[in-house]
Amino acid sequence: MNKGGLRKKLLLSHLGVALSSLLIIFFLVNLVMSFSFGRYVKNQQKAEAGFLLTDLEQAYDPAHSWGMDTLMNISHQAMLRGYTIRLYDAEGKLVWDTGNMGMGMSAANQDAAASRYKIVKAGANIGTLEMQGNGEAEQAQNRDFLQMFNRLSWGALLLVLAGAYLYSRFMARGLSLPLVQIKRIAVKMREGNLTERVPLQMNRQTEIEEVGQALNYLADTLQQQEKLRKNLTADVAHELRTPLTTVQSYIEAFQDGIWEATPERLQICHAQIIRLVQLINDLEKLNAAENPMIQLRHERLLLNDVLRDSVHSVAGRPELDKVVLTLKDEKQIFINGDYERLVQVFVNVLNNALKYTKEGRIEVTLSEEPSEVQVTIADTGAGIAADELPYIFERFYRGEKSRSRKTGGAGIGLSIVKAIVEAHGGRVTVSSTLGSGSAFCVHLPK
Ligand code: ADP
């Protein structure tokens, strides 16, 4: 996987978000500063003008207007605060101008706007106060602040770059490591190694974990299919070889005159041929049942009859000496289906129950739910191991017990059951405990 690609994409997206936020903050602060700093300076000036106006009103003498000490005091204030102040009398004649005093106020920026305030005493206009801020000083302050802010912004920018780089590296590692692992295992699967699994952390349910889970599930299924495929060839070969070898050796012995073809020996050959025919029949039935074009007869039938016929079919089995087979079908239940094929279903399940129950009971129970009909065939036999349960309906799957018993079937019985029931729109479920028995339930739609 292209690890750099993921990291680059994450880096770009993190940088994009961080830089745009920084840029917005930068512009907003610059904007706010240029507005509010000007306003702040104006308010400040207004407040100071208020003090000066009070002083001027109080010190006003109608005969001599303002005395020298008042004017000097105003000049002092102006110098301290960095203003240029002009004082006009009621006729508008300039009385005092701190800008012409050679006290540095001439440096006042002529561009800075001057504010004029009327001086009023006892309702009469006694003059005008004009204040002009030292624009340069104000701007210098503003500039200083913005410069500092801009320097800090550059610092923040560098920090953001470094942070985004490190964070995206960290994130890319967190994301790509499990993906790389998943890819490694997928490649192994492609090469035929189905044994490895993606290690999963149970407490984390991320999308990547889910992909890992799905891949593990796929590997499990493929491994099982692979096993079945291998078993299938081996099973068919095995099933064919045993009877054929027996028949071959008998016939060769007859031909060579070693053995006489007694009725017993011919009977053994015949039984082997029957076994072969049975296997081929089973394969054909399975093929027919699994064929999607299967032609089922849809006739209205009494399920009780189907079950009774199925039980009769196995009635002659020798195992029934030690096994009690009972049918519980108090209620009459009709369904639509194919009589012959349904008998085949229940005979197969009953045959298995007999095969794997040495002694005990087998109970066939017919019951009805609002939407379906259920036939449960429960035995008190060997039971099925939990790890075998998911596979017993697979073609040619035979449990350990069936394998070790040479008399076991070919592992097709339940595949036929499943195919026929599904062709009827139903399903088969099974619950089993190893050592104490199994219950197969056939659910059929009403
Ligand atoms: P088989 O010919 O081996 O019986 P089936 O397809 O009929 O093949 O069954 C598949 C496997 O399911 C059997 O090999 C056996 O291990 C298990 N099985 C089926 N029915 C029962 C049962 N009633 N009790 C125990 N195991 C069973």
Short mmCIF file of C-alpha atoms and ligand atoms in Angstrom, two decimals:
data_model
loop_
_atom_site.label_atom_id
_atom_site.label_comp_id
_atom_site.label_asym_id
_atom_site.label_seq_id
_atom_site.Cartn_x
_atom_site.Cartn_y
_atom_site.Cartn_z
CA MET A 1 0.00 0.00 0.00
CA ASN A 2 1.13 3.50 -0.67
CA LYS A 3 1.71 4.66 2.89
CA GLY A 4 3.08 8.05 1.77
CA GLY A 5 -0.15 8.74 -0.11
CA LEU A 6 -2.29 8.43 2.98
CA ARG A 7 0.12 10.51 5.04
CA LYS A 8 0.26 13.19 2.36
CA LYS A 9 -3.52 13.38 2.15
CA LEU A 10 -3.88 13.60 5.92
CA LEU A 11 -1.11 16.20 6.12
CA LEU A 12 -2.77 18.32 3.44
CA SER A 13 -6.19 18.12 5.07
CA HIS A 14 -4.83 18.93 8.54
CA LEU A 15 -2.75 21.78 7.16
CA GLY A 16 -5.74 23.08 5.23
CA VAL A 17 -7.92 23.20 8.35
CA ALA A 18 -5.18 24.65 10.58
CA LEU A 19 -4.04 27.29 8.09
CA SER A 20 -7.52 28.46 7.22
CA SER A 21 -8.37 28.82 10.92
CA LEU A 22 -5.14 30.73 11.50
CA LEU A 23 -5.78 32.97 8.51
CA ILE A 24 -9.33 33.77 9.67
CA ILE A 25 -8.08 34.63 13.17
CA PHE A 26 -5.31 36.75 11.66
CA PHE A 27 -7.66 38.78 9.49
CA LEU A 28 -10.29 39.16 12.19
CA VAL A 29 -7.78 40.45 14.74
CA ASN A 30 -6.30 42.89 12.22
CA LEU A 31 -9.76 44.10 11.31
CA VAL A 32 -10.93 44.47 14.90
CA MET A 33 -7.73 46.19 15.90
CA SER A 34 -7.89 48.84 13.19
CA PHE A 35 -11.51 49.60 14.11
CA SER A 36 -11.55 49.41 17.84
CA PHE A 37 -8.16 50.95 18.41
CA GLY A 38 -9.29 54.10 16.59
CA ARG A 39 -12.50 54.14 18.64
CA TYR A 40 -10.62 53.66 21.87
CA VAL A 41 -8.33 56.60 21.09
CA LYS A 42 -11.35 58.79 20.24
CA ASN A 43 -13.10 57.92 23.52
CA GLN A 44 -9.95 58.60 25.43
CA GLN A 45 -9.71 62.01 23.77
CA LYS A 46 -13.34 62.77 24.57
CA ALA A 47 -12.83 61.95 28.24
CA GLU A 48 -9.80 64.20 28.43
CA ALA A 49 -11.60 66.96 26.60
CA GLY A 50 -14.30 66.69 29.30
CA PHE A 51 -11.75 67.42 32.04
CA LEU A 52 -10.25 70.31 30.12
CA LEU A 53 -13.67 71.80 29.44
CA THR A 54 -14.55 71.71 33.15
CA ASP A 55 -11.24 73.38 34.00
CA LEU A 56 -11.75 76.01 31.31
CA GLU A 57 -15.31 76.81 32.44
CA GLN A 58 -14.25 77.19 36.03
CA ALA A 59 -11.20 79.32 35.24
CA TYR A 60 -13.08 81.60 32.84
CA ASP A 61 -13.23 85.21 33.87
CA PRO A 62 -15.47 87.33 31.59
CA ALA A 63 -13.11 90.30 31.94
CA HIS A 64 -9.80 88.63 31.01
CA SER A 65 -11.07 85.38 29.60
CA TRP A 66 -8.38 82.83 30.74
CA GLY A 67 -5.36 83.64 32.84
CA MET A 68 -1.81 82.60 31.95
CA ASP A 69 -1.65 79.90 34.60
CA THR A 70 -4.77 78.21 33.16
CA LEU A 71 -3.29 78.29 29.68
CA MET A 72 0.04 76.94 30.93
CA ASN A 73 -1.78 74.18 32.74
CA ILE A 74 -3.60 73.27 29.52
CA SER A 75 -0.30 73.25 27.65
CA HIS A 76 1.17 70.98 30.28
CA GLN A 77 -1.74 68.58 29.96
CA ALA A 78 -1.48 68.66 26.17
CA MET A 79 2.21 67.89 26.32
CA LEU A 80 1.67 65.01 28.72
CA ARG A 81 -1.08 63.43 26.67
CA GLY A 82 0.45 64.13 23.31
CA TYR A 83 -2.26 66.45 21.95
CA THR A 84 -2.19 69.74 20.18
CA ILE A 85 -4.75 72.06 21.71
CA ARG A 86 -6.12 75.30 20.28
CA LEU A 87 -8.34 77.61 22.26
CA TYR A 88 -10.67 80.11 20.60
CA ASP A 89 -12.72 82.84 22.28
CA ALA A 90 -16.44 83.37 21.75
CA GLU A 91 -15.74 85.34 18.56
CA GLY A 92 -13.67 82.51 17.15
CA LYS A 93 -10.31 84.28 17.62
CA LEU A 94 -7.37 82.00 18.39
CA VAL A 95 -6.39 82.56 22.03
CA TRP A 96 -3.89 79.81 22.57
CA ASP A 97 -2.22 77.20 20.38
CA THR A 98 0.01 74.62 22.03
CA GLY A 99 1.23 73.64 18.57
CA ASN A 100 3.13 76.91 18.28
CA MET A 101 4.92 76.67 21.61
CA GLY A 102 7.94 74.82 20.39
CA MET A 103 7.22 72.04 22.84
CA GLY A 104 7.36 69.28 20.34
CA MET A 105 3.68 69.48 19.63
CA SER A 106 4.44 70.79 16.19
CA ALA A 107 5.18 67.21 15.48
CA ALA A 108 1.44 66.66 15.68
CA ASN A 109 0.34 64.91 12.60
CA GLN A 110 -1.63 67.36 10.54
CA ASP A 111 -3.51 64.44 9.06
CA ALA A 112 -4.94 63.43 12.43
CA ALA A 113 -8.52 64.67 12.70
CA ALA A 114 -9.13 67.54 15.12
CA SER A 115 -12.17 67.49 17.42
CA ARG A 116 -13.92 70.71 18.44
CA TYR A 117 -15.83 71.20 21.68
CA LYS A 118 -17.90 74.25 22.67
CA ILE A 119 -17.05 75.81 26.03
CA VAL A 120 -20.25 76.91 27.72
CA LYS A 121 -20.61 78.71 31.03
CA ALA A 122 -24.00 79.60 32.53
CA GLY A 123 -25.66 78.91 29.21
CA ALA A 124 -23.42 81.31 27.27
CA ASN A 125 -20.89 80.25 24.68
CA ILE A 126 -17.49 81.39 25.90
CA GLY A 127 -15.24 79.78 23.37
CA THR A 128 -14.16 76.62 21.52
CA LEU A 129 -11.61 73.97 22.42
CA GLU A 130 -9.90 72.17 19.56
CA MET A 131 -8.00 69.00 20.23
CA GLN A 132 -5.87 67.22 17.75
CA GLY A 133 -4.37 63.89 18.67
CA ASN A 134 -0.82 63.02 17.86
CA GLY A 135 -1.80 60.70 15.05
CA GLU A 136 1.65 59.30 14.69
CA ALA A 137 1.88 58.29 18.34
CA GLU A 138 -1.52 56.60 18.14
CA GLN A 139 -0.62 54.84 14.97
CA ALA A 140 2.75 53.82 16.36
CA GLN A 141 1.01 52.16 19.28
CA ASN A 142 -1.42 50.45 16.96
CA ARG A 143 1.42 49.41 14.69
CA ASP A 144 3.43 48.04 17.62
CA PHE A 145 0.54 45.95 18.72
CA LEU A 146 -0.18 44.61 15.25
CA GLN A 147 3.51 43.92 14.68
CA MET A 148 3.67 41.93 17.87
CA PHE A 149 0.51 40.11 16.94
CA ASN A 150 1.83 39.35 13.47
CA ARG A 151 5.10 38.06 14.90
CA LEU A 152 3.13 35.80 17.22
CA SER A 153 1.01 34.68 14.25
CA TRP A 154 4.14 33.63 12.38
CA GLY A 155 5.25 31.72 15.45
CA ALA A 156 1.84 30.09 15.65
CA LEU A 157 2.05 29.28 11.95
CA LEU A 158 5.33 27.45 12.46
CA LEU A 159 3.88 25.59 15.43
CA VAL A 160 0.78 24.65 13.42
CA LEU A 161 2.94 23.37 10.54
CA ALA A 162 5.04 21.24 12.86
CA GLY A 163 1.94 20.06 14.79
CA ALA A 164 -0.02 19.19 11.65
CA TYR A 165 2.97 17.30 10.25
CA LEU A 166 3.51 15.27 13.42
CA TYR A 167 -0.23 14.67 13.94
CA SER A 168 -0.79 13.48 10.37
CA ARG A 169 2.24 11.17 10.65
CA PHE A 170 0.77 9.76 13.84
CA MET A 171 -2.72 9.41 12.31
CA ALA A 172 -1.37 7.89 9.10
CA ARG A 173 0.55 5.33 11.12
CA GLY A 174 -2.56 4.50 13.15
CA LEU A 175 -4.62 4.10 9.99
CA SER A 176 -2.14 2.50 7.68
CA LEU A 177 -0.64 -0.09 10.02
CA PRO A 178 -3.84 -2.14 10.37
CA LEU A 179 -4.58 -1.63 6.66
CA VAL A 180 -1.10 -2.85 5.74
CA GLN A 181 -1.70 -5.88 7.93
CA ILE A 182 -5.06 -6.57 6.27
CA LYS A 183 -3.47 -6.23 2.85
CA ARG A 184 -0.63 -8.59 3.83
CA ILE A 185 -3.14 -11.22 4.88
CA ALA A 186 -5.29 -10.67 1.76
CA VAL A 187 -2.19 -11.19 -0.41
CA LYS A 188 -1.40 -14.40 1.48
CA MET A 189 -4.96 -15.58 0.91
CA ARG A 190 -4.57 -14.86 -2.80
CA GLU A 191 -1.43 -16.98 -2.77
CA GLY A 192 -3.38 -19.83 -1.20
CA ASN A 193 -2.36 -19.47 2.44
CA LEU A 194 -5.65 -19.39 4.33
CA THR A 195 -4.32 -20.01 7.81
CA GLU A 196 -3.47 -16.44 8.86
CA ARG A 197 -6.01 -14.10 10.43
CA VAL A 198 -6.12 -10.37 11.07
CA PRO A 199 -5.54 -9.79 14.79
CA LEU A 200 -8.60 -7.98 16.13
CA GLN A 201 -9.02 -5.81 19.20
CA MET A 202 -12.39 -6.79 20.56
CA ASN A 203 -13.11 -3.50 22.31
CA ARG A 204 -12.65 -1.36 19.18
CA GLN A 205 -15.38 -1.34 16.58
CA THR A 206 -13.83 0.82 13.88
CA GLU A 207 -14.48 0.41 10.15
CA ILE A 208 -10.98 -1.02 9.76
CA GLU A 209 -11.70 -3.62 12.46
CA GLU A 210 -14.87 -4.52 10.57
CA VAL A 211 -12.90 -4.99 7.36
CA GLY A 212 -10.51 -7.23 9.32
CA GLN A 213 -13.46 -9.20 10.68
CA ALA A 214 -14.95 -9.61 7.21
CA LEU A 215 -11.60 -10.79 5.86
CA ASN A 216 -11.24 -13.30 8.68
CA TYR A 217 -14.73 -14.57 7.98
CA LEU A 218 -13.88 -14.88 4.28
CA ALA A 219 -10.70 -16.79 5.16
CA ASP A 220 -12.70 -19.15 7.41
CA THR A 221 -15.23 -19.81 4.66
CA LEU A 222 -12.59 -20.29 1.98
CA GLN A 223 -10.64 -22.61 4.23
CA GLN A 224 -13.74 -24.68 4.86
CA GLN A 225 -14.66 -24.75 1.16
CA GLU A 226 -11.11 -25.76 0.34
CA LYS A 227 -11.34 -28.57 2.88
CA LEU A 228 -14.70 -29.69 1.46
CA ARG A 229 -13.36 -29.62 -2.08
CA LYS A 230 -10.39 -31.75 -1.11
CA ASN A 231 -12.68 -34.08 0.88
CA LEU A 232 -15.12 -34.32 -2.01
CA THR A 233 -12.59 -35.78 -4.44
CA ALA A 234 -11.13 -38.03 -1.76
CA ASP A 235 -14.62 -39.12 -0.66
CA VAL A 236 -15.89 -39.93 -4.13
CA ALA A 237 -12.71 -41.86 -4.87
CA HIS A 238 -12.95 -43.67 -1.56
CA GLU A 239 -16.64 -44.46 -1.91
CA LEU A 240 -16.08 -45.87 -5.36
CA ARG A 241 -12.89 -47.73 -4.63
CA THR A 242 -14.01 -49.94 -1.73
CA PRO A 243 -16.94 -51.69 -3.45
CA LEU A 244 -15.19 -51.79 -6.81
CA THR A 245 -12.04 -53.38 -5.36
CA THR A 246 -14.14 -55.97 -3.57
CA VAL A 247 -16.07 -56.87 -6.72
CA GLN A 248 -12.87 -56.88 -8.78
CA SER A 249 -11.03 -59.23 -6.42
CA TYR A 250 -14.02 -61.59 -6.20
CA ILE A 251 -14.44 -61.81 -9.96
CA GLU A 252 -10.71 -62.32 -10.48
CA ALA A 253 -10.77 -65.11 -7.91
CA PHE A 254 -13.76 -66.73 -9.74
CA GLN A 255 -11.99 -66.37 -13.10
CA ASP A 256 -8.77 -67.90 -11.80
CA GLY A 257 -10.72 -70.75 -10.31
CA ILE A 258 -9.45 -69.93 -6.81
CA TRP A 259 -12.93 -69.43 -5.54
CA GLU A 260 -16.19 -70.92 -6.46
CA ALA A 261 -19.01 -68.54 -7.16
CA THR A 262 -21.18 -69.59 -4.25
CA PRO A 263 -24.50 -67.78 -3.64
CA GLU A 264 -22.98 -66.11 -0.51
CA ARG A 265 -20.01 -64.75 -2.47
CA LEU A 266 -22.27 -63.56 -5.26
CA GLN A 267 -24.45 -61.93 -2.60
CA ILE A 268 -21.42 -59.99 -1.29
CA CYS A 269 -20.64 -58.76 -4.82
CA HIS A 270 -24.27 -57.85 -5.30
CA ALA A 271 -24.33 -55.85 -2.05
CA GLN A 272 -21.28 -53.89 -3.17
CA ILE A 273 -22.90 -53.09 -6.48
CA ILE A 274 -26.04 -51.99 -4.64
CA ARG A 275 -23.86 -49.68 -2.57
CA LEU A 276 -22.43 -48.15 -5.73
CA VAL A 277 -25.88 -47.71 -7.25
CA GLN A 278 -27.05 -46.12 -3.98
CA LEU A 279 -24.17 -43.66 -4.06
CA ILE A 280 -24.90 -42.71 -7.64
CA ASN A 281 -28.59 -42.36 -6.79
CA ASP A 282 -27.70 -40.10 -3.87
CA LEU A 283 -25.51 -37.95 -6.09
CA GLU A 284 -28.27 -37.72 -8.64
CA LYS A 285 -30.85 -36.83 -6.02
CA LEU A 286 -28.61 -34.18 -4.63
CA ASN A 287 -27.97 -32.79 -8.05
CA ALA A 288 -31.70 -32.74 -8.73
CA ALA A 289 -32.50 -31.17 -5.36
CA GLU A 290 -29.82 -28.51 -5.70
CA ASN A 291 -30.77 -27.68 -9.24
CA PRO A 292 -32.61 -24.36 -9.21
CA MET A 293 -34.87 -25.63 -12.00
CA ILE A 294 -36.06 -28.46 -9.74
CA GLN A 295 -39.64 -29.34 -10.61
CA LEU A 296 -41.48 -29.72 -7.33
CA ARG A 297 -44.99 -30.94 -7.28
CA HIS A 298 -47.16 -28.50 -5.37
CA GLU A 299 -50.02 -30.56 -4.10
CA ARG A 300 -52.16 -30.11 -1.03
CA LEU A 301 -51.00 -32.86 1.31
CA LEU A 302 -51.52 -34.00 4.85
CA LEU A 303 -48.15 -33.71 6.57
CA ASN A 304 -49.22 -36.41 9.07
CA ASP A 305 -49.35 -38.89 6.15
CA VAL A 306 -45.87 -37.88 5.02
CA LEU A 307 -44.50 -38.45 8.52
CA ARG A 308 -46.29 -41.78 8.95
CA ASP A 309 -44.88 -43.03 5.62
CA SER A 310 -41.40 -41.85 6.58
CA VAL A 311 -41.57 -43.67 9.93
CA HIS A 312 -42.83 -46.81 8.15
CA SER A 313 -39.90 -46.64 5.73
CA VAL A 314 -37.40 -47.04 8.55
CA ALA A 315 -39.54 -49.44 10.61
CA GLY A 316 -37.57 -52.48 9.50
CA ARG A 317 -34.20 -51.11 10.60
CA PRO A 318 -32.34 -53.43 13.02
CA GLU A 319 -31.34 -50.49 15.24
CA LEU A 320 -34.99 -50.25 16.33
CA ASP A 321 -34.43 -53.20 18.66
CA LYS A 322 -32.77 -50.83 21.10
CA VAL A 323 -34.33 -47.55 20.07
CA VAL A 324 -37.93 -46.46 20.66
CA LEU A 325 -39.29 -44.42 17.77
CA THR A 326 -42.45 -42.40 18.45
CA LEU A 327 -44.50 -40.07 16.32
CA LYS A 328 -46.42 -37.25 18.01
CA ASP A 329 -48.84 -35.75 15.51
CA GLU A 330 -52.10 -35.09 17.31
CA LYS A 331 -53.16 -32.29 15.03
CA GLN A 332 -53.83 -32.72 11.34
CA ILE A 333 -51.75 -30.28 9.33
CA PHE A 334 -51.98 -29.66 5.60
CA ILE A 335 -49.31 -27.99 3.52
CA ASN A 336 -48.45 -27.51 -0.14
CA GLY A 337 -45.51 -29.60 -1.30
CA ASP A 338 -44.03 -32.58 -3.03
CA TYR A 339 -45.03 -35.77 -1.19
CA GLU A 340 -42.18 -38.02 -2.42
CA ARG A 341 -39.48 -35.47 -1.79
CA LEU A 342 -40.73 -34.63 1.69
CA VAL A 343 -40.74 -38.34 2.59
CA GLN A 344 -37.14 -38.39 1.40
CA VAL A 345 -36.32 -35.48 3.74
CA PHE A 346 -37.73 -37.13 6.86
CA VAL A 347 -36.35 -40.59 5.97
CA ASN A 348 -32.86 -39.09 5.63
CA VAL A 349 -33.09 -37.34 9.01
CA LEU A 350 -34.58 -40.47 10.62
CA ASN A 351 -31.84 -42.65 9.10
CA ASN A 352 -29.23 -40.39 10.63
CA ALA A 353 -30.98 -40.42 14.00
CA LEU A 354 -30.97 -44.23 13.91
CA LYS A 355 -27.37 -44.37 12.70
CA TYR A 356 -26.08 -42.20 15.54
CA THR A 357 -28.33 -43.47 18.36
CA LYS A 358 -27.19 -46.80 19.78
CA GLU A 359 -30.00 -46.99 22.29
CA GLY A 360 -32.58 -44.57 23.61
CA ARG A 361 -35.42 -42.65 21.97
CA ILE A 362 -36.23 -40.91 18.76
CA GLU A 363 -39.24 -38.60 18.79
CA VAL A 364 -40.88 -37.09 15.75
CA THR A 365 -43.08 -34.13 16.74
CA LEU A 366 -45.39 -32.19 14.45
CA SER A 367 -46.34 -28.69 15.58
CA GLU A 368 -47.78 -25.52 14.14
CA GLU A 369 -46.80 -21.85 14.47
CA PRO A 370 -48.80 -18.92 13.04
CA SER A 371 -46.66 -18.72 9.91
CA GLU A 372 -45.03 -22.12 9.63
CA VAL A 373 -45.18 -25.80 10.36
CA GLN A 374 -42.42 -27.51 12.31
CA VAL A 375 -41.34 -31.11 12.32
CA THR A 376 -38.79 -31.89 15.00
CA ILE A 377 -36.85 -35.15 14.98
CA ALA A 378 -35.06 -35.44 18.30
CA ASP A 379 -32.78 -38.29 19.30
CA THR A 380 -30.86 -39.24 22.44
CA GLY A 381 -27.82 -40.32 20.44
CA ALA A 382 -24.20 -39.32 19.98
CA GLY A 383 -24.84 -35.62 19.39
CA ILE A 384 -22.70 -33.35 17.22
CA ALA A 385 -19.66 -31.33 18.32
CA ALA A 386 -20.26 -27.56 18.21
CA ASP A 387 -17.42 -27.05 15.73
CA GLU A 388 -18.95 -29.61 13.34
CA LEU A 389 -22.49 -28.19 13.47
CA PRO A 390 -22.02 -25.41 10.87
CA TYR A 391 -20.82 -27.92 8.26
CA ILE A 392 -23.10 -30.94 8.54
CA PHE A 393 -25.33 -29.72 5.70
CA GLU A 394 -22.39 -29.38 3.33
CA ARG A 395 -22.03 -31.94 0.56
CA PHE A 396 -19.83 -34.90 1.51
CA TYR A 397 -19.25 -33.53 4.96
CA ARG A 398 -19.02 -36.34 7.42
CA GLY A 399 -18.49 -35.91 11.10
CA GLU A 400 -15.58 -37.62 12.85
CA LYS A 401 -17.86 -40.40 14.06
CA SER A 402 -19.24 -41.10 10.61
CA ARG A 403 -15.75 -41.09 9.15
CA SER A 404 -14.39 -43.57 11.64
CA ARG A 405 -17.36 -45.87 11.04
CA LYS A 406 -16.84 -47.61 7.77
CA THR A 407 -20.58 -48.15 7.50
CA GLY A 408 -21.34 -44.40 7.58
CA GLY A 409 -22.95 -42.75 4.57
CA ALA A 410 -21.24 -40.57 2.02
CA GLY A 411 -22.13 -37.31 3.77
CA ILE A 412 -24.83 -36.42 1.25
CA GLY A 413 -27.98 -37.15 3.27
CA LEU A 414 -28.31 -33.78 4.96
CA SER A 415 -27.31 -31.87 1.81
CA ILE A 416 -30.31 -33.44 0.10
CA VAL A 417 -32.52 -32.58 3.11
CA LYS A 418 -31.43 -28.95 3.01
CA ALA A 419 -31.84 -28.63 -0.76
CA ILE A 420 -35.36 -30.08 -0.78
CA VAL A 421 -36.56 -28.08 2.24
CA GLU A 422 -35.19 -24.86 0.77
CA ALA A 423 -36.87 -25.66 -2.55
CA HIS A 424 -40.13 -25.74 -0.51
CA GLY A 425 -39.32 -22.26 0.87
CA GLY A 426 -38.41 -23.66 4.29
CA ARG A 427 -35.26 -24.12 6.36
CA VAL A 428 -33.65 -26.71 8.59
CA THR A 429 -32.25 -25.89 12.03
CA VAL A 430 -30.37 -28.12 14.40
CA SER A 431 -29.46 -28.04 18.05
CA SER A 432 -27.22 -30.67 19.51
CA THR A 433 -25.16 -31.52 22.56
CA LEU A 434 -22.26 -33.90 22.15
CA GLY A 435 -23.03 -37.07 24.05
CA SER A 436 -26.69 -36.39 24.78
CA GLY A 437 -28.46 -36.08 21.44
CA SER A 438 -29.57 -33.90 18.56
CA ALA A 439 -32.79 -32.26 17.43
CA PHE A 440 -33.32 -31.48 13.75
CA CYS A 441 -36.19 -29.12 13.05
CA VAL A 442 -37.69 -28.78 9.57
CA HIS A 443 -39.58 -25.49 9.18
CA LEU A 444 -42.00 -25.39 6.27
CA PRO A 445 -44.20 -22.48 5.21
CA LYS A 446 -47.94 -23.03 5.58
P1 ADP B 1 -23.71 -39.14 6.66
O1 ADP B 1 -23.88 -39.95 5.44
O2 ADP B 1 -22.30 -39.10 7.15
O3 ADP B 1 -24.71 -39.45 7.73
P2 ADP B 1 -25.18 -36.68 6.45
O4 ADP B 1 -25.11 -35.56 5.46
O5 ADP B 1 -26.47 -37.35 6.58
O6 ADP B 1 -23.99 -37.66 6.12
O7 ADP B 1 -24.74 -36.10 7.86
C1 ADP B 1 -23.56 -35.35 7.96
C2 ADP B 1 -22.94 -35.52 9.33
O8 ADP B 1 -23.79 -34.97 10.32
C3 ADP B 1 -22.76 -36.93 9.76
O9 ADP B 1 -21.54 -37.42 9.28
C4 ADP B 1 -22.78 -36.85 11.26
O10 ADP B 1 -21.51 -36.51 11.76
C5 ADP B 1 -23.69 -35.70 11.53
N1 ADP B 1 -25.05 -36.09 11.93
C6 ADP B 1 -26.17 -36.04 11.20
N2 ADP B 1 -27.24 -36.43 11.89
C7 ADP B 1 -26.81 -36.74 13.13
C8 ADP B 1 -27.44 -37.22 14.33
N3 ADP B 1 -28.75 -37.46 14.40
N4 ADP B 1 -26.65 -37.43 15.41
C9 ADP B 1 -25.33 -37.22 15.35
N5 ADP B 1 -24.68 -36.76 14.25
C10 ADP B 1 -25.40 -36.54 13.15
#
